[in-house]
CSV table of N, CA and C in Angstrom, one decimal:
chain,number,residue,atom,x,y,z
A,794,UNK,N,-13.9,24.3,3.3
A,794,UNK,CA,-13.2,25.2,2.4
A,794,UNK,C,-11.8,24.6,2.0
A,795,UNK,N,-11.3,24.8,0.4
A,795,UNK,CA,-10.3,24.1,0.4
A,795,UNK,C,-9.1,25.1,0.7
A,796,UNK,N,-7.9,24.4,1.2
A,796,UNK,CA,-6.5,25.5,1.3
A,796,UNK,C,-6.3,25.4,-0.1
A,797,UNK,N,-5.2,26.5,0.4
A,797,UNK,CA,-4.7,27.4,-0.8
A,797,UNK,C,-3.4,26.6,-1.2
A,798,UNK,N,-2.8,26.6,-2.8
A,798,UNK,CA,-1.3,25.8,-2.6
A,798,UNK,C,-0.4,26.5,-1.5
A,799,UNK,N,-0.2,27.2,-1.4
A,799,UNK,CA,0.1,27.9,-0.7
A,799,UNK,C,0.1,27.5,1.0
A,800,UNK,N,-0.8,27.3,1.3
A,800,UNK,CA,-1.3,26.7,2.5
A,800,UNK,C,-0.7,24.8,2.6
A,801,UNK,N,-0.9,24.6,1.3
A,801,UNK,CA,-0.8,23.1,1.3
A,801,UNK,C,1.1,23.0,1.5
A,802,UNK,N,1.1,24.1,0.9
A,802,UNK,CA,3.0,23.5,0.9
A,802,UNK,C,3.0,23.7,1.8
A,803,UNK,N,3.0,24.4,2.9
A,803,UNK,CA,3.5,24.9,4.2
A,803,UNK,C,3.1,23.9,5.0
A,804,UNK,N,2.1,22.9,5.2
A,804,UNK,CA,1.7,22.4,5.8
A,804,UNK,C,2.3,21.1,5.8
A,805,UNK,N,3.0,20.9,4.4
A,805,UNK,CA,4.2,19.8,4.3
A,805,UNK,C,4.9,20.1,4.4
A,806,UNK,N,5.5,21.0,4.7
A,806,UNK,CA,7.3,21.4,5.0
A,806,UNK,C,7.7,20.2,5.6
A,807,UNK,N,9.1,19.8,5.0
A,807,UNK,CA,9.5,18.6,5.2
A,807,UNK,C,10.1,18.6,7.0
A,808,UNK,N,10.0,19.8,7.3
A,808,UNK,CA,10.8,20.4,9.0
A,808,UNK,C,9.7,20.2,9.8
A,809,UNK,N,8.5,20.3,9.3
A,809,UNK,CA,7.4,19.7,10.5
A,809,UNK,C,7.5,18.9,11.0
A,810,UNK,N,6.9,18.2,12.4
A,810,UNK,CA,6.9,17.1,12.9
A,810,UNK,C,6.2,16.3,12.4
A,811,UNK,N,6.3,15.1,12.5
A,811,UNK,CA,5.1,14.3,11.3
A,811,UNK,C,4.1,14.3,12.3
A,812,UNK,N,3.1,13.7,12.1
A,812,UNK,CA,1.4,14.0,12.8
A,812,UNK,C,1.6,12.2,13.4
A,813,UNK,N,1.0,12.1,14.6
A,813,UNK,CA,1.1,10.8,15.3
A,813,UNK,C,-0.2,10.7,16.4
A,814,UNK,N,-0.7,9.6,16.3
A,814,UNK,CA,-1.7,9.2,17.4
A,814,UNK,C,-1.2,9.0,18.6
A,815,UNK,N,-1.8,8.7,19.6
A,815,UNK,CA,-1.3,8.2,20.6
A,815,UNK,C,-0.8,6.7,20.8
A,816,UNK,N,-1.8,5.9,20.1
A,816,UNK,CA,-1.1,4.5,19.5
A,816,UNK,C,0.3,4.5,18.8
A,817,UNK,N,0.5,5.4,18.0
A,817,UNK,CA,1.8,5.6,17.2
A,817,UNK,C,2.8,5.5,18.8
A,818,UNK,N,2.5,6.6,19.5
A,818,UNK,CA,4.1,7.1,20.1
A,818,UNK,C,4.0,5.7,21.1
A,819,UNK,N,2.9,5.2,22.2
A,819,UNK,CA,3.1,4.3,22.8
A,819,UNK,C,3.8,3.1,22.2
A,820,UNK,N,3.3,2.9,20.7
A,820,UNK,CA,4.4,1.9,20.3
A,820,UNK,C,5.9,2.0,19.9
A,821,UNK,N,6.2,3.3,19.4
A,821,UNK,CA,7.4,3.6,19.6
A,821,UNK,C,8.2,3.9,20.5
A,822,UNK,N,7.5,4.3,22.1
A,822,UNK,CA,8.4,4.1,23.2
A,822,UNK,C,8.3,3.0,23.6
A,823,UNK,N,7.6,1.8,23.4
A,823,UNK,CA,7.5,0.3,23.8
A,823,UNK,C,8.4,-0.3,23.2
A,824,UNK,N,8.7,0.2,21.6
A,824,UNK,CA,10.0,-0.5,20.7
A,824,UNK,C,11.3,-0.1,21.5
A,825,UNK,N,11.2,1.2,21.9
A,825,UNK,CA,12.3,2.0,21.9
A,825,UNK,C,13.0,1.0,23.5
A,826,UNK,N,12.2,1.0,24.4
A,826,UNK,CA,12.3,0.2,25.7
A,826,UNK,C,12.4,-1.5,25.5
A,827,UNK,N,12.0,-2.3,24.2
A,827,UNK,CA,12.6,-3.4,24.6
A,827,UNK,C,11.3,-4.2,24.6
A,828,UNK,N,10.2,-3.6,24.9
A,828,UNK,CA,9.1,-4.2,25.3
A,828,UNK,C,7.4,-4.6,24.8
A,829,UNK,N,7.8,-4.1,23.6
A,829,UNK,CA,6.7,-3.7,22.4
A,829,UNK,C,6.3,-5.0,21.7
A,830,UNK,N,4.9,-5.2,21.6
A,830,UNK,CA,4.1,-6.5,21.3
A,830,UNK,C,4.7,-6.5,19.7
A,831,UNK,N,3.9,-7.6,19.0
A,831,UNK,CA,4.3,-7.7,17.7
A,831,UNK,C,3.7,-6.5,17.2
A,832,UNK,N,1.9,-6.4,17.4
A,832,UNK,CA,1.6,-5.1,16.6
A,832,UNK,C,2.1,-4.0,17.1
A,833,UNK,N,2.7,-3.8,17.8
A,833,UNK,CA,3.4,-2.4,18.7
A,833,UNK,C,4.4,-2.2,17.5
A,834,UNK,N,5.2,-3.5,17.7
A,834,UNK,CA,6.6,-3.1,16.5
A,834,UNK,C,6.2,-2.8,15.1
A,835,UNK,N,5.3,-3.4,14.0
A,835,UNK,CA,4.7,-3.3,13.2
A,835,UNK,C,4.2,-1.8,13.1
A,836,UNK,N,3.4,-1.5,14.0
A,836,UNK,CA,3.2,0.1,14.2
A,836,UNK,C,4.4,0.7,14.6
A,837,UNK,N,5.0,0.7,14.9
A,837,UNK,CA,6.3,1.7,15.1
A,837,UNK,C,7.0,1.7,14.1
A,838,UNK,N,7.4,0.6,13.1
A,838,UNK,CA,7.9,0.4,12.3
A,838,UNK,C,7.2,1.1,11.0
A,839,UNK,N,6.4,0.9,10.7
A,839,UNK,CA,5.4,1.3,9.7
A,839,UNK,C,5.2,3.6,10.1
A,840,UNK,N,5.4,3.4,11.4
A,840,UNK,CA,4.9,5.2,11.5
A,840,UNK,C,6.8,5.7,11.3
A,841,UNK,N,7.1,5.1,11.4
A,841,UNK,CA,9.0,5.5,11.0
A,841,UNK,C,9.2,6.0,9.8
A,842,UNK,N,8.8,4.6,9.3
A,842,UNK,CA,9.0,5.1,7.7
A,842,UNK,C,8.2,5.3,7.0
A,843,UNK,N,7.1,5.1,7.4
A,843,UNK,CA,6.0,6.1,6.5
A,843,UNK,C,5.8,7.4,6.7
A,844,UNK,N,6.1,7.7,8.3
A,844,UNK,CA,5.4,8.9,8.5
A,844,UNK,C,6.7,10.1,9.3
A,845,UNK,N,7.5,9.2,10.1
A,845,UNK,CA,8.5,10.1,10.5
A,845,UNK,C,9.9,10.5,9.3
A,846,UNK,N,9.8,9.1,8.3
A,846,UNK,CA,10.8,9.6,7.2
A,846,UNK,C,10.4,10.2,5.9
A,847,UNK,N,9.1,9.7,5.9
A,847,UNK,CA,8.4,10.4,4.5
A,847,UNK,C,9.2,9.5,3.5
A,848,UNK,N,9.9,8.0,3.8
A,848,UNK,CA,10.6,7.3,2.7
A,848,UNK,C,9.5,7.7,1.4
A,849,UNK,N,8.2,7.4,1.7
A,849,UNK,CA,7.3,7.3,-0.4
A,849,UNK,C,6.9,8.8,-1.1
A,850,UNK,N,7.4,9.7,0.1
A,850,UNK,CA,7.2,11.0,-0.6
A,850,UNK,C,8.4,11.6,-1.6
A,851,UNK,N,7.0,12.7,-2.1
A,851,UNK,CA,8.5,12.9,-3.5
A,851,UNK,C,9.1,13.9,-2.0
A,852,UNK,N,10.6,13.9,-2.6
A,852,UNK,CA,11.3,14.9,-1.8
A,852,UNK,C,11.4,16.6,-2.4
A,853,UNK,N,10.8,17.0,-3.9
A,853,UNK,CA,11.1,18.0,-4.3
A,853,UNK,C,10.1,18.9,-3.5
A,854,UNK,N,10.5,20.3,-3.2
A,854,UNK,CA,9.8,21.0,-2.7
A,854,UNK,C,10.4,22.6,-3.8
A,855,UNK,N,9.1,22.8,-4.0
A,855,UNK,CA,8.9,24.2,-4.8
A,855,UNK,C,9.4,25.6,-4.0
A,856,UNK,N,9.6,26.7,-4.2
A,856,UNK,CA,9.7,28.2,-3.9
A,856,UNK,C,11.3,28.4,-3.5
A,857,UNK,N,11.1,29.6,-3.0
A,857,UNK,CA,12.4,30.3,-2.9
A,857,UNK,C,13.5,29.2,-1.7
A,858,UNK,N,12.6,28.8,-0.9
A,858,UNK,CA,13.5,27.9,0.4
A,858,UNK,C,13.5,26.0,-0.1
A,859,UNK,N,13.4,26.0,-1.7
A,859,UNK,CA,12.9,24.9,-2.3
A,859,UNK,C,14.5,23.8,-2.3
A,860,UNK,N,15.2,24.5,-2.7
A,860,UNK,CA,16.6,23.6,-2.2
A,860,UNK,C,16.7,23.0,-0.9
A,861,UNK,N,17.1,23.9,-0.1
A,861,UNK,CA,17.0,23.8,1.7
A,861,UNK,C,15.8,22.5,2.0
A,862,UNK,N,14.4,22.9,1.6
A,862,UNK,CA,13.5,22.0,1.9
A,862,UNK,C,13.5,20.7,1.4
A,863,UNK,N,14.1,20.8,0.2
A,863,UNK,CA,14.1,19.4,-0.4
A,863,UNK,C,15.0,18.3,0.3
A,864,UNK,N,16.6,19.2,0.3
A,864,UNK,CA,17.8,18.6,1.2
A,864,UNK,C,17.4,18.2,2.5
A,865,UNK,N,16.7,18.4,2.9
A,865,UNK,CA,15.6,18.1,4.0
A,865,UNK,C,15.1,16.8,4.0
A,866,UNK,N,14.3,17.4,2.8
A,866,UNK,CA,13.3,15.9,2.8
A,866,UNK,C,13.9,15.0,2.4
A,867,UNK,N,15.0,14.8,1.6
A,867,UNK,CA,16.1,13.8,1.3
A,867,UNK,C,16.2,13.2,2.6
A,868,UNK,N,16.9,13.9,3.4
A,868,UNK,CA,17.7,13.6,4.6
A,868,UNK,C,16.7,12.5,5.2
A,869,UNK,N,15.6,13.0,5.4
A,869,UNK,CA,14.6,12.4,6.0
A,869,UNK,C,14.5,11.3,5.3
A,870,UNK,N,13.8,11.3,3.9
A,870,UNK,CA,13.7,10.0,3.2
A,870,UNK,C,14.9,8.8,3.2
A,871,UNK,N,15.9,9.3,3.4
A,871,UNK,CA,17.5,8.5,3.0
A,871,UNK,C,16.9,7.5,4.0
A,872,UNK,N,17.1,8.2,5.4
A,872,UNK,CA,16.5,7.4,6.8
A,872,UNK,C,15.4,5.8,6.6
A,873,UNK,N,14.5,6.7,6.1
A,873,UNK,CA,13.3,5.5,5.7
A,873,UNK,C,14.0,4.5,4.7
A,874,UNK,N,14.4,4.8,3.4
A,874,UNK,CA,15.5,3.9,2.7
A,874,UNK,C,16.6,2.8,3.0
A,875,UNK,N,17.3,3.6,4.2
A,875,UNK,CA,17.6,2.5,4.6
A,875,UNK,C,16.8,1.4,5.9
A,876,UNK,N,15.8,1.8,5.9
A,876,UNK,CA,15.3,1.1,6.9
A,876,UNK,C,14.7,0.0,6.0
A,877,UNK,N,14.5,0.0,4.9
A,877,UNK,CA,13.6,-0.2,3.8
A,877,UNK,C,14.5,-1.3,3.4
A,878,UNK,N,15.6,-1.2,2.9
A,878,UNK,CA,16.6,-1.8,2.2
A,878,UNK,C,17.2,-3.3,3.0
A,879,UNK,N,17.2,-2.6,4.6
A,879,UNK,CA,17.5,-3.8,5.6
A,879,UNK,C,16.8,-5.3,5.9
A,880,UNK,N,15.4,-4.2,5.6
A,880,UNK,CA,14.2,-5.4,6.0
A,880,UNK,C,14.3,-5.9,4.8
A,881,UNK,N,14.2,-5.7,3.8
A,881,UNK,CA,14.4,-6.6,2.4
A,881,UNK,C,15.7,-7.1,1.6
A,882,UNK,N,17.2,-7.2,2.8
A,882,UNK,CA,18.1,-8.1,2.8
A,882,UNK,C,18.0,-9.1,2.8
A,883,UNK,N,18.5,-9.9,2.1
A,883,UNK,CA,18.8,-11.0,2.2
A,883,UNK,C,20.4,-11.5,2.7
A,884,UNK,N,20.1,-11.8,4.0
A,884,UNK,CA,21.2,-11.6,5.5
A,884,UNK,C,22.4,-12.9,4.5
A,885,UNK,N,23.2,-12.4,4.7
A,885,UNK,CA,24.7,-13.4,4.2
A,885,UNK,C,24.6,-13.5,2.9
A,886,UNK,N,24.0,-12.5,2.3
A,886,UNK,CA,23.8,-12.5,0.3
A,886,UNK,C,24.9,-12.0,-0.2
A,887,UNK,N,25.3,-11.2,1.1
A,887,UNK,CA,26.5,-10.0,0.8
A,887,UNK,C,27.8,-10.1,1.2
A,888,UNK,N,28.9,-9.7,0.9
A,888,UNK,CA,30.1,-9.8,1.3
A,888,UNK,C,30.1,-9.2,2.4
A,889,UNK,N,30.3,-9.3,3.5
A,889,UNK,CA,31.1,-9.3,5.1
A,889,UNK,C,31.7,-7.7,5.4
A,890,UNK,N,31.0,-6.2,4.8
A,890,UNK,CA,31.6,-5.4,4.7
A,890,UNK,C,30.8,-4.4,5.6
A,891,UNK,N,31.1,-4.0,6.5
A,891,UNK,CA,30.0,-2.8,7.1
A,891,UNK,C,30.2,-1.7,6.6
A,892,UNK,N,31.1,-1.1,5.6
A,892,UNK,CA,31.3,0.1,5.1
A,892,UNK,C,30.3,0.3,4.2
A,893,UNK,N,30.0,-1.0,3.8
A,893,UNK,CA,29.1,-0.7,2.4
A,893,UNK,C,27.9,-0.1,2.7
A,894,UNK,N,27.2,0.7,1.8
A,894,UNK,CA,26.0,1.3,1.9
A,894,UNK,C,25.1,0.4,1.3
């Protein structure tokens, strides 16, 4: 049976926890500890920002709590963005400034 929009939005509320396997979290407490194989980091890396930031989702969210939600999902996305931005530096391209965003 399909959901309702209604059902579907709520089910994305950007405040949910993102959905994770068990593979997911053991490789993000293996990153987190120091200890984590290559595909460990790869998967932890990839469930961050794909799935804990929502970096490729749109961030607008519809209805009456549609501001709040969206500012949300920004927040979230910003996160993945810059994670995004890092890995596709090119290290010493840039002026020597940590302020910079």
């Amino acid at each position: 049976m399909a959901k309702s929009v209604r059902q579907a939005i709520e089910d994305h509320a950007p405040w949910k926890p993102p959905k994770f396997e068990d593979a997911d979290a053991a490789a993000v407490k293996a990153l987190a500890q120091g200890n984590a194989s290559i595909h460990q980091q790869k998967r932890a890396f990839a469930w961050i920002v794909e799935c804990a930031a929502n970096t490729y989702d749109l961030s607008y969210r519809p209805g009456v709590d549609g501001d709040r939600e969206t500012a949300f999902a920004e927040g979230r996305r910003f996160v993945g963005l810059q994670l995004v931005k890092m890995v596709n530096l090119k290290i010493g391209a840039r002026p020597n400034n940590s302020e910079e965003g």
